[in-house]
Amino acid sequence: MVTHPDNTRDASQDAPPAVAVKGLSFRYRALDEESPPAKKTRRAVPDSSAAGAEVEPQYAIRDISFSLAHGELLLIAGPSGCGKSTLLKCLNGLIPHTFRGELSGEILIEGRSAASMSLRERARYIGTMLQDPEKQIVGSTVEQEVAFGLENLNVPRAEIRRRIEAVLQRLHLEAYRQEATFALSGGQRQQVAAAGVLVMQPSIFLFDEPFANLDARAIDELEELINGLRAEGRAVIIVEHRVEETLKLRPDKVLLMRDGRQVFLGDGQSFLEVADPEQVKLPIEATLRRAAEPRQVVEQLVRPIVTRRAATTEAGTDGPVLVFQDVHYRYEADGEEILHGISFEVRRGETIALLGPNGAGKTTLVKQALGLLRPTAGAVFLYGEDTRKLSVAQLAARIGYVFQSPSAMLFAPTVQKELSFGPENLRFPPERLQRAVQRAAEALDVARFAERSPLSLSFGQQKRVSIASVLAMESRILLLDEPTAGQDYRSYISFMEHLRELPELDALLFITHDLDLALRYTQRVLLLKDGHLVADGAPLEVLADQTLLESCNLRPTSLLRYLLTEGSRSLA
Amino acid sequence: MLITLPYVKRDTPIHRLDPRAKLLLLLAYGLAAAQTSNVWLILAGFVGAACYYGLARLKWSETRRAWLFIIFLNVILVFGNYFLSGGAIVQGIDLSHQHQLFSLPFLGFLNHPPYIGPKPLVFSVESITYMLTMGLRNFSIAFLAVAIPYTTNPGHIGVAFKQLGLPDQFAYAIDLSFRFLPTLARDFSVTLDAQRARGFELDKLRGGIFGRIARLAPLVVPIVIGSVVGAEDIVNAMELRCFGVGRRTWLTELQTRPVDRLLMALAMTVFLLVTVLNILGNFYTSGPLHILHEQGLPAFLLH
């Protein structure tokens, strides 16, 4: 017999809050504390006890308290490393179940102490959506993914079928029931992952950075889901540094964390008044309201990058640096065509954003420039030379391409060696190599951890190392795939500012989902949809077209709306 | 999330077979084929396996990668085995009176120090036939094995093992590991591309054999680290949905049809028969009961 806290809506007024957290602190156990104390005394190494005793591990979270009623939405905001994820793990039980450490304070779930609950019991109350649905999905088909939790709880087959049916219907996923999960698009994955949690009917939902990497349609669907959950009386907790998106959901409470402590707890409105626009991304209105000189703020925000070399050499004296000429591409001879005749030119000094919905062919397009994929028809010219005649390594010397995920490429024992890898492959003479590595390290501000292992760095730092290691090859054109994904607002802004200062670059092109990034940093936008180039022009020109945006799953941001109204006002 | 095997949805007799029957057939045939080097028996097995594979109606374009890999592996195995052993290691067959055709100077194992030294590599009717037999055997097993991922709904793998009698957690682990390989392949291609974009050229590695292996670090390290981290994520995701807390239901339930049961019975019978024959063959030096221990070469080849 399976019971579940269904119909939470009926909870009477004096029912306990869905979640109450009182004075919660946690610190991860340091490695040498793992071994049982008995072993410690026997250790023969003389100075280990001396060294081990003193450094107390830092608290990951310290003294967190809040409570949340049924049907309420809590936003937990804060920069990377502020303890958001640790707090989430404390709530869903991975701490202390999987991650060991020192936990103090109290968590009450539906009025019951969580400390006495097993993971299984907790899962009946709390459903967790991990940051990356890719990591959450374990079933090989949609049906199996949704069934997984109920199967584990030994629910009878007929009951599982009934509940799957209901959930799939509710999320409009019936048509995908037998689809393989890996073949789904990003937005569908999120929905399927949500279905897998929803089917267990938890009364509290945790979302870990749900908006990262979704296009606008997927965000709309997710918002609809979250609003639906609240309407049913479920409590929702969202951890997110994309504050702007979450504030649209009108959270009842916002908890702001910094260095493991809670620095603010209150409603959305008062949050906007205290939040620092340098730390978290706020709606533009909130930023402007707080500024003395709104116009200046906008000018500060919107400053397209002009790559350096354009300033020194005279722009327009010679031909385009990169030309796509009617590029068609299909993966297999009898497969579907992915790119249908793409043509554009990149000129010296340009900074370009390549926008488009998930699956439009953006990465496929960029890979053509480097020869990682070769056009099935048409051609790509790099500095006037046909790329078909050049090997990938030869092309890599002229055009740098940084993959989206740094973990796909970082391997060396130290950052220094990581940076030298590319130049070594290109057989740079020692002097040039040293100079190139040093410059790249300085340009991306990674010189201070030159001797550390790149694998020990934070995600944002790894991202910078990965770009520096491509930059060290002294290529004149840089292609970046989602340069800001997975970084918090402050680190991605500082990162973009680093890019602005890069020396000796002819052109910069990046793939992104983030409209504000395109607006603030580029001179030109290429809009790709279903393998066609549907727009090419100045950011504000291209993005002013509402219907075009909608058809490409792009959603106007507050900054875009503001700039457009400002623009029309100044015209008037 | 793990990528599933390259399942090709189609309606053929092999697609309709219960995955348990396919798995059992592979296992039984593999164990039976390992017990003999009789060229006729292996040839019969090869023809049977090829027919079975033909029934699955898989196209070359769909299975090309798998086959290229298998052909490569098989060539290495067969020739490697031949050169290492000088064709002298033949399962259960007396090679003391070989019909030698010619020999090449080569290295071989000696029975005195330094144990490896110059030794003629013998080419005889027996050893060449054995080389062929080995190739046929490997390919016949490959026919049965390759058919499985391409014709089995990936969602049925775990439950097949469960219904073969494995505990819940084992069965699910097998399900996951079946999906591990294709996922690894994808990660590999991403990392290879990322490193090629940094001027790394796989076909131009310098240095001796160890130097070359060391130079593979840019590929190996990200993939290994990625797999370890990925495994941790999977474990967390599974635990958050109560995996492993007790008995679990499997939503899918496989049901055998008469043809599945027939195939399973046949596979088991062949395996048992071959095993019994193999044992009996040790007691008889000729005649039908000794058949597994003979190469079965026709007399005209030996003159």
Coordinates of N, CA and C in Angstrom, one line a residue, chain A residues 92 97-99 119-120 123 134-140 143-145 147-149 151-155 157 160-161 164 181-182 189 196 367 370 372 392-393 396 403 407-411 418 421-422 425 427 455 469 473, chain B residues 1-4 9 61 153-156 172 175-176 179 186 190-191 193-201 206 217-218 221-222 225 232-234 236-253:
Chain A
N92 N 16.8 17.8 0.4 CA 16.3 16.5 -0.2 C 17.0 15.3 0.4
H97 N 22.6 11.7 3.8 CA 22.5 10.3 3.3 C 23.8 10.0 2.5
T98 N 24.1 10.8 1.5 CA 25.2 10.5 0.6 C 26.5 11.3 0.9
F99 N 26.3 12.6 1.2 CA 27.5 13.4 1.6 C 27.6 13.5 3.1
L119 N 15.7 8.2 3.3 CA 15.6 8.9 2.0 C 14.3 8.5 1.3
R120 N 13.9 7.3 1.5 CA 12.6 6.9 0.8 C 11.4 7.6 1.3
A123 N 11.5 11.2 0.0 CA 11.1 11.3 -1.4 C 9.6 11.3 -1.6
E134 N 19.7 16.3 -18.0 CA 20.5 15.2 -18.5 C 21.0 14.3 -17.5
K135 N 21.3 14.9 -16.3 CA 21.9 14.1 -15.2 C 20.8 13.4 -14.4
Q136 N 19.6 13.9 -14.6 CA 18.5 13.4 -13.8 C 17.9 12.2 -14.4
I137 N 17.9 12.2 -15.8 CA 17.1 11.1 -16.5 C 17.9 9.8 -16.5
V138 N 17.3 8.8 -15.9 CA 18.0 7.5 -15.9 C 17.3 6.5 -16.8
G139 N 16.0 6.7 -17.1 CA 15.3 5.7 -17.9 C 15.7 5.8 -19.4
S140 N 15.6 4.8 -20.1 CA 16.0 4.9 -21.6 C 14.8 5.3 -22.4
E143 N 8.6 6.6 -21.0 CA 7.8 5.9 -20.1 C 8.6 5.3 -18.9
Q144 N 9.7 4.7 -19.2 CA 10.5 4.2 -18.1 C 11.1 5.2 -17.2
E145 N 11.4 6.4 -17.7 CA 11.9 7.5 -16.9 C 10.8 7.9 -15.9
A147 N 8.3 6.1 -14.9 CA 8.0 5.0 -14.0 C 9.0 4.8 -12.9
F148 N 10.2 5.2 -13.2 CA 11.4 4.8 -12.3 C 11.1 4.9 -10.8
G149 N 10.7 6.1 -10.4 CA 10.5 6.3 -8.9 C 9.4 5.3 -8.4
E151 N 8.5 2.5 -9.6 CA 9.0 1.1 -9.6 C 9.8 0.9 -8.4
N152 N 10.7 1.9 -8.0 CA 11.5 1.7 -6.9 C 10.8 1.6 -5.6
L153 N 9.6 2.2 -5.6 CA 8.8 2.1 -4.3 C 7.8 0.9 -4.4
N154 N 8.1 0.0 -5.4 CA 7.3 -1.2 -5.5 C 5.8 -1.0 -5.6
V155 N 5.4 0.0 -6.3 CA 4.0 0.3 -6.6 C 3.5 -0.8 -7.6
R157 N 2.0 -2.6 -10.8 CA 2.0 -2.1 -12.2 C 0.8 -1.3 -12.7
I160 N 1.0 2.1 -11.4 CA 2.0 2.9 -12.1 C 1.5 3.4 -13.4
R161 N 0.9 2.5 -14.2 CA 0.4 2.8 -15.5 C -0.6 4.0 -15.4
I164 N 1.2 7.2 -14.6 CA 2.0 7.7 -15.7 C 1.1 8.4 -16.7
T181 N 14.9 8.7 -24.4 CA 15.1 10.0 -23.7 C 16.2 10.8 -24.3
F182 N 17.3 10.2 -24.8 CA 18.4 11.0 -25.2 C 18.1 11.7 -26.5
R189 N 13.3 17.4 -22.4 CA 14.0 16.7 -21.4 C 13.6 17.2 -20.0
G196 N 8.9 12.7 -14.2 CA 9.4 11.6 -13.4 C 9.4 12.0 -11.9
K367 N 31.2 24.5 -36.5 CA 32.2 23.5 -36.7 C 32.7 23.4 -38.1
L370 N 36.0 25.3 -38.8 CA 37.2 24.7 -38.3 C 37.6 23.4 -39.0
L372 N 36.0 20.7 -38.5 CA 35.6 19.5 -37.7 C 34.5 18.8 -38.4
V392 N 42.5 20.2 -40.0 CA 41.9 20.9 -38.8 C 43.0 21.6 -38.0
A393 N 44.2 21.0 -37.9 CA 45.3 21.6 -37.1 C 45.7 22.9 -37.8
A396 N 43.1 25.4 -37.1 CA 43.1 25.7 -35.6 C 44.1 26.8 -35.3
F403 N 34.8 24.9 -26.9 CA 33.6 24.1 -26.7 C 32.8 24.5 -25.5
S407 N 34.9 20.7 -19.3 CA 35.4 19.4 -18.9 C 35.7 18.4 -20.0
A408 N 35.2 18.8 -21.2 CA 35.5 17.9 -22.4 C 36.9 18.1 -22.8
M409 N 37.6 19.1 -22.4 CA 39.0 19.3 -22.9 C 40.1 19.5 -21.9
L410 N 39.7 19.8 -20.6 CA 40.8 20.0 -19.7 C 41.4 18.7 -19.2
F411 N 42.7 18.6 -19.3 CA 43.3 17.3 -18.9 C 44.7 17.4 -18.2
E418 N 48.2 23.1 -19.4 CA 47.0 23.1 -20.2 C 47.1 24.2 -21.3
F421 N 49.5 23.4 -24.3 CA 49.1 22.2 -25.1 C 48.9 22.6 -26.6
G422 N 48.0 23.6 -26.8 CA 47.7 24.0 -28.1 C 48.9 24.5 -28.9
N425 N 51.2 21.8 -29.9 CA 50.7 21.1 -31.1 C 51.0 21.8 -32.4
R427 N 53.6 23.6 -32.8 CA 55.1 23.7 -32.9 C 55.5 25.1 -32.8
L455 N 41.5 20.8 -13.0 CA 40.3 20.0 -12.6 C 39.9 20.4 -11.2
S469 N 43.3 28.6 -23.1 CA 44.1 27.6 -23.7 C 43.9 27.6 -25.2
M473 N 46.9 29.8 -28.6 CA 47.3 29.4 -29.9 C 47.4 30.6 -30.9
Chain B
M1 N 22.5 11.7 -18.4 CA 21.7 10.8 -19.1 C 22.5 9.9 -20.0
L2 N 22.1 8.7 -20.1 CA 22.9 7.8 -20.9 C 22.2 7.6 -22.3
I3 N 23.0 7.4 -23.3 CA 22.5 7.1 -24.6 C 22.1 5.7 -24.7
T4 N 21.1 5.3 -25.4 CA 20.8 3.9 -25.5 C 21.4 3.3 -26.7
K9 N 14.1 0.3 -35.1 CA 12.8 -0.2 -34.9 C 12.3 -0.8 -36.3
S61 N 24.4 0.0 -43.8 CA 24.6 1.4 -43.4 C 24.2 1.6 -41.9
N153 N 14.5 -3.6 -28.1 CA 14.1 -2.3 -27.5 C 14.9 -2.1 -26.2
P154 N 15.7 -0.9 -26.2 CA 16.6 -0.7 -25.1 C 15.9 -0.8 -23.7
G155 N 14.6 -0.5 -23.7 CA 13.9 -0.6 -22.5 C 13.7 -2.0 -21.9
H156 N 14.0 -3.0 -22.8 CA 13.7 -4.3 -22.4 C 15.0 -5.1 -21.9
Y172 N 19.4 -3.8 -13.0 CA 19.4 -2.4 -13.4 C 20.8 -2.0 -13.8
D175 N 21.5 -3.0 -17.2 CA 20.8 -2.0 -18.1 C 21.6 -0.8 -18.3
L176 N 22.1 -0.2 -17.2 CA 22.9 1.0 -17.3 C 24.2 0.8 -18.0
R179 N 24.1 0.9 -21.6 CA 24.0 2.2 -22.2 C 25.3 3.0 -22.0
R186 N 30.0 8.9 -27.5 CA 29.7 10.3 -27.7 C 30.7 11.2 -27.0
V190 N 33.2 14.1 -28.7 CA 33.2 15.5 -28.3 C 34.6 15.9 -27.9
T191 N 35.2 15.1 -27.1 CA 36.6 15.4 -26.6 C 37.6 15.4 -27.8
D193 N 37.0 16.1 -30.8 CA 36.8 17.4 -31.6 C 37.4 18.5 -30.8
A194 N 37.2 18.6 -29.5 CA 37.7 19.7 -28.7 C 39.2 19.8 -28.8
Q195 N 39.8 18.6 -28.7 CA 41.3 18.6 -28.8 C 41.8 18.9 -30.2
R196 N 41.1 18.4 -31.2 CA 41.5 18.7 -32.6 C 41.5 20.2 -32.8
A197 N 40.5 20.8 -32.2 CA 40.4 22.3 -32.3 C 41.6 23.0 -31.6
R198 N 42.4 22.2 -30.9 CA 43.6 22.8 -30.3 C 44.8 22.2 -31.0
G199 N 44.7 21.7 -32.2 CA 45.8 21.3 -33.0 C 46.3 19.9 -32.7
F200 N 45.5 19.1 -31.9 CA 45.9 17.8 -31.5 C 45.6 16.8 -32.7
E201 N 46.6 16.0 -33.1 CA 46.3 15.1 -34.3 C 46.6 13.7 -33.9
R206 N 53.8 11.5 -31.9 CA 55.2 11.2 -31.9 C 55.7 10.3 -30.8
A217 N 46.8 11.2 -23.4 CA 46.2 11.8 -22.2 C 45.2 12.9 -22.5
P218 N 45.4 13.7 -23.5 CA 44.4 14.7 -23.7 C 43.0 14.1 -24.1
V221 N 42.1 11.5 -20.3 CA 41.8 12.2 -19.0 C 40.4 12.8 -18.9
P222 N 40.0 13.6 -19.9 CA 38.7 14.2 -19.8 C 37.6 13.1 -19.8
I225 N 37.6 11.2 -16.3 CA 37.1 12.1 -15.3 C 35.6 12.3 -15.5
E232 N 28.7 9.5 -10.6 CA 28.2 10.1 -9.3 C 26.9 10.8 -9.4
D233 N 26.7 11.5 -10.5 CA 25.5 12.2 -10.8 C 24.3 11.2 -10.9
I234 N 24.6 10.1 -11.7 CA 23.6 9.1 -11.9 C 23.2 8.5 -10.5
N236 N 23.3 9.8 -7.6 CA 22.5 10.8 -6.8 C 21.0 10.8 -7.4
A237 N 20.9 10.9 -8.7 CA 19.6 11.0 -9.3 C 18.8 9.8 -9.0
M238 N 19.4 8.6 -8.9 CA 18.7 7.4 -8.7 C 18.3 7.3 -7.2
E239 N 19.2 7.7 -6.3 CA 18.9 7.7 -4.9 C 17.7 8.6 -4.5
L240 N 17.7 9.8 -5.2 CA 16.7 10.8 -4.9 C 15.3 10.2 -5.3
R241 N 15.3 9.2 -6.1 CA 14.0 8.6 -6.5 C 14.0 7.2 -5.9
C242 N 14.6 7.0 -4.8 CA 14.5 5.8 -4.0 C 15.0 4.5 -4.6
F243 N 15.9 4.6 -5.5 CA 16.5 3.3 -6.0 C 17.2 2.6 -4.9
G244 N 16.9 1.3 -4.9 CA 17.7 0.4 -4.0 C 17.2 0.4 -2.5
V245 N 16.0 0.9 -2.3 CA 15.5 0.9 -0.9 C 14.8 -0.4 -0.6
G246 N 14.5 -1.2 -1.6 CA 13.8 -2.4 -1.3 C 13.4 -3.1 -2.6
R247 N 12.5 -4.0 -2.6 CA 12.0 -4.7 -3.8 C 11.4 -3.6 -4.7
R248 N 11.7 -3.8 -6.0 CA 11.1 -2.9 -7.0 C 10.2 -3.6 -8.0
T249 N 9.2 -2.9 -8.5 CA 8.4 -3.4 -9.6 C 9.1 -3.1 -10.9
W250 N 8.9 -3.9 -11.9 CA 9.4 -3.5 -13.2 C 8.2 -3.3 -14.1
L251 N 8.0 -2.1 -14.6 CA 6.8 -1.8 -15.3 C 6.6 -2.7 -16.5
T252 N 7.6 -3.0 -17.2 CA 7.5 -3.9 -18.4 C 7.6 -5.3 -17.9
E253 N 6.8 -6.1 -18.5 CA 6.8 -7.5 -18.2 C 6.9 -8.3 -19.5

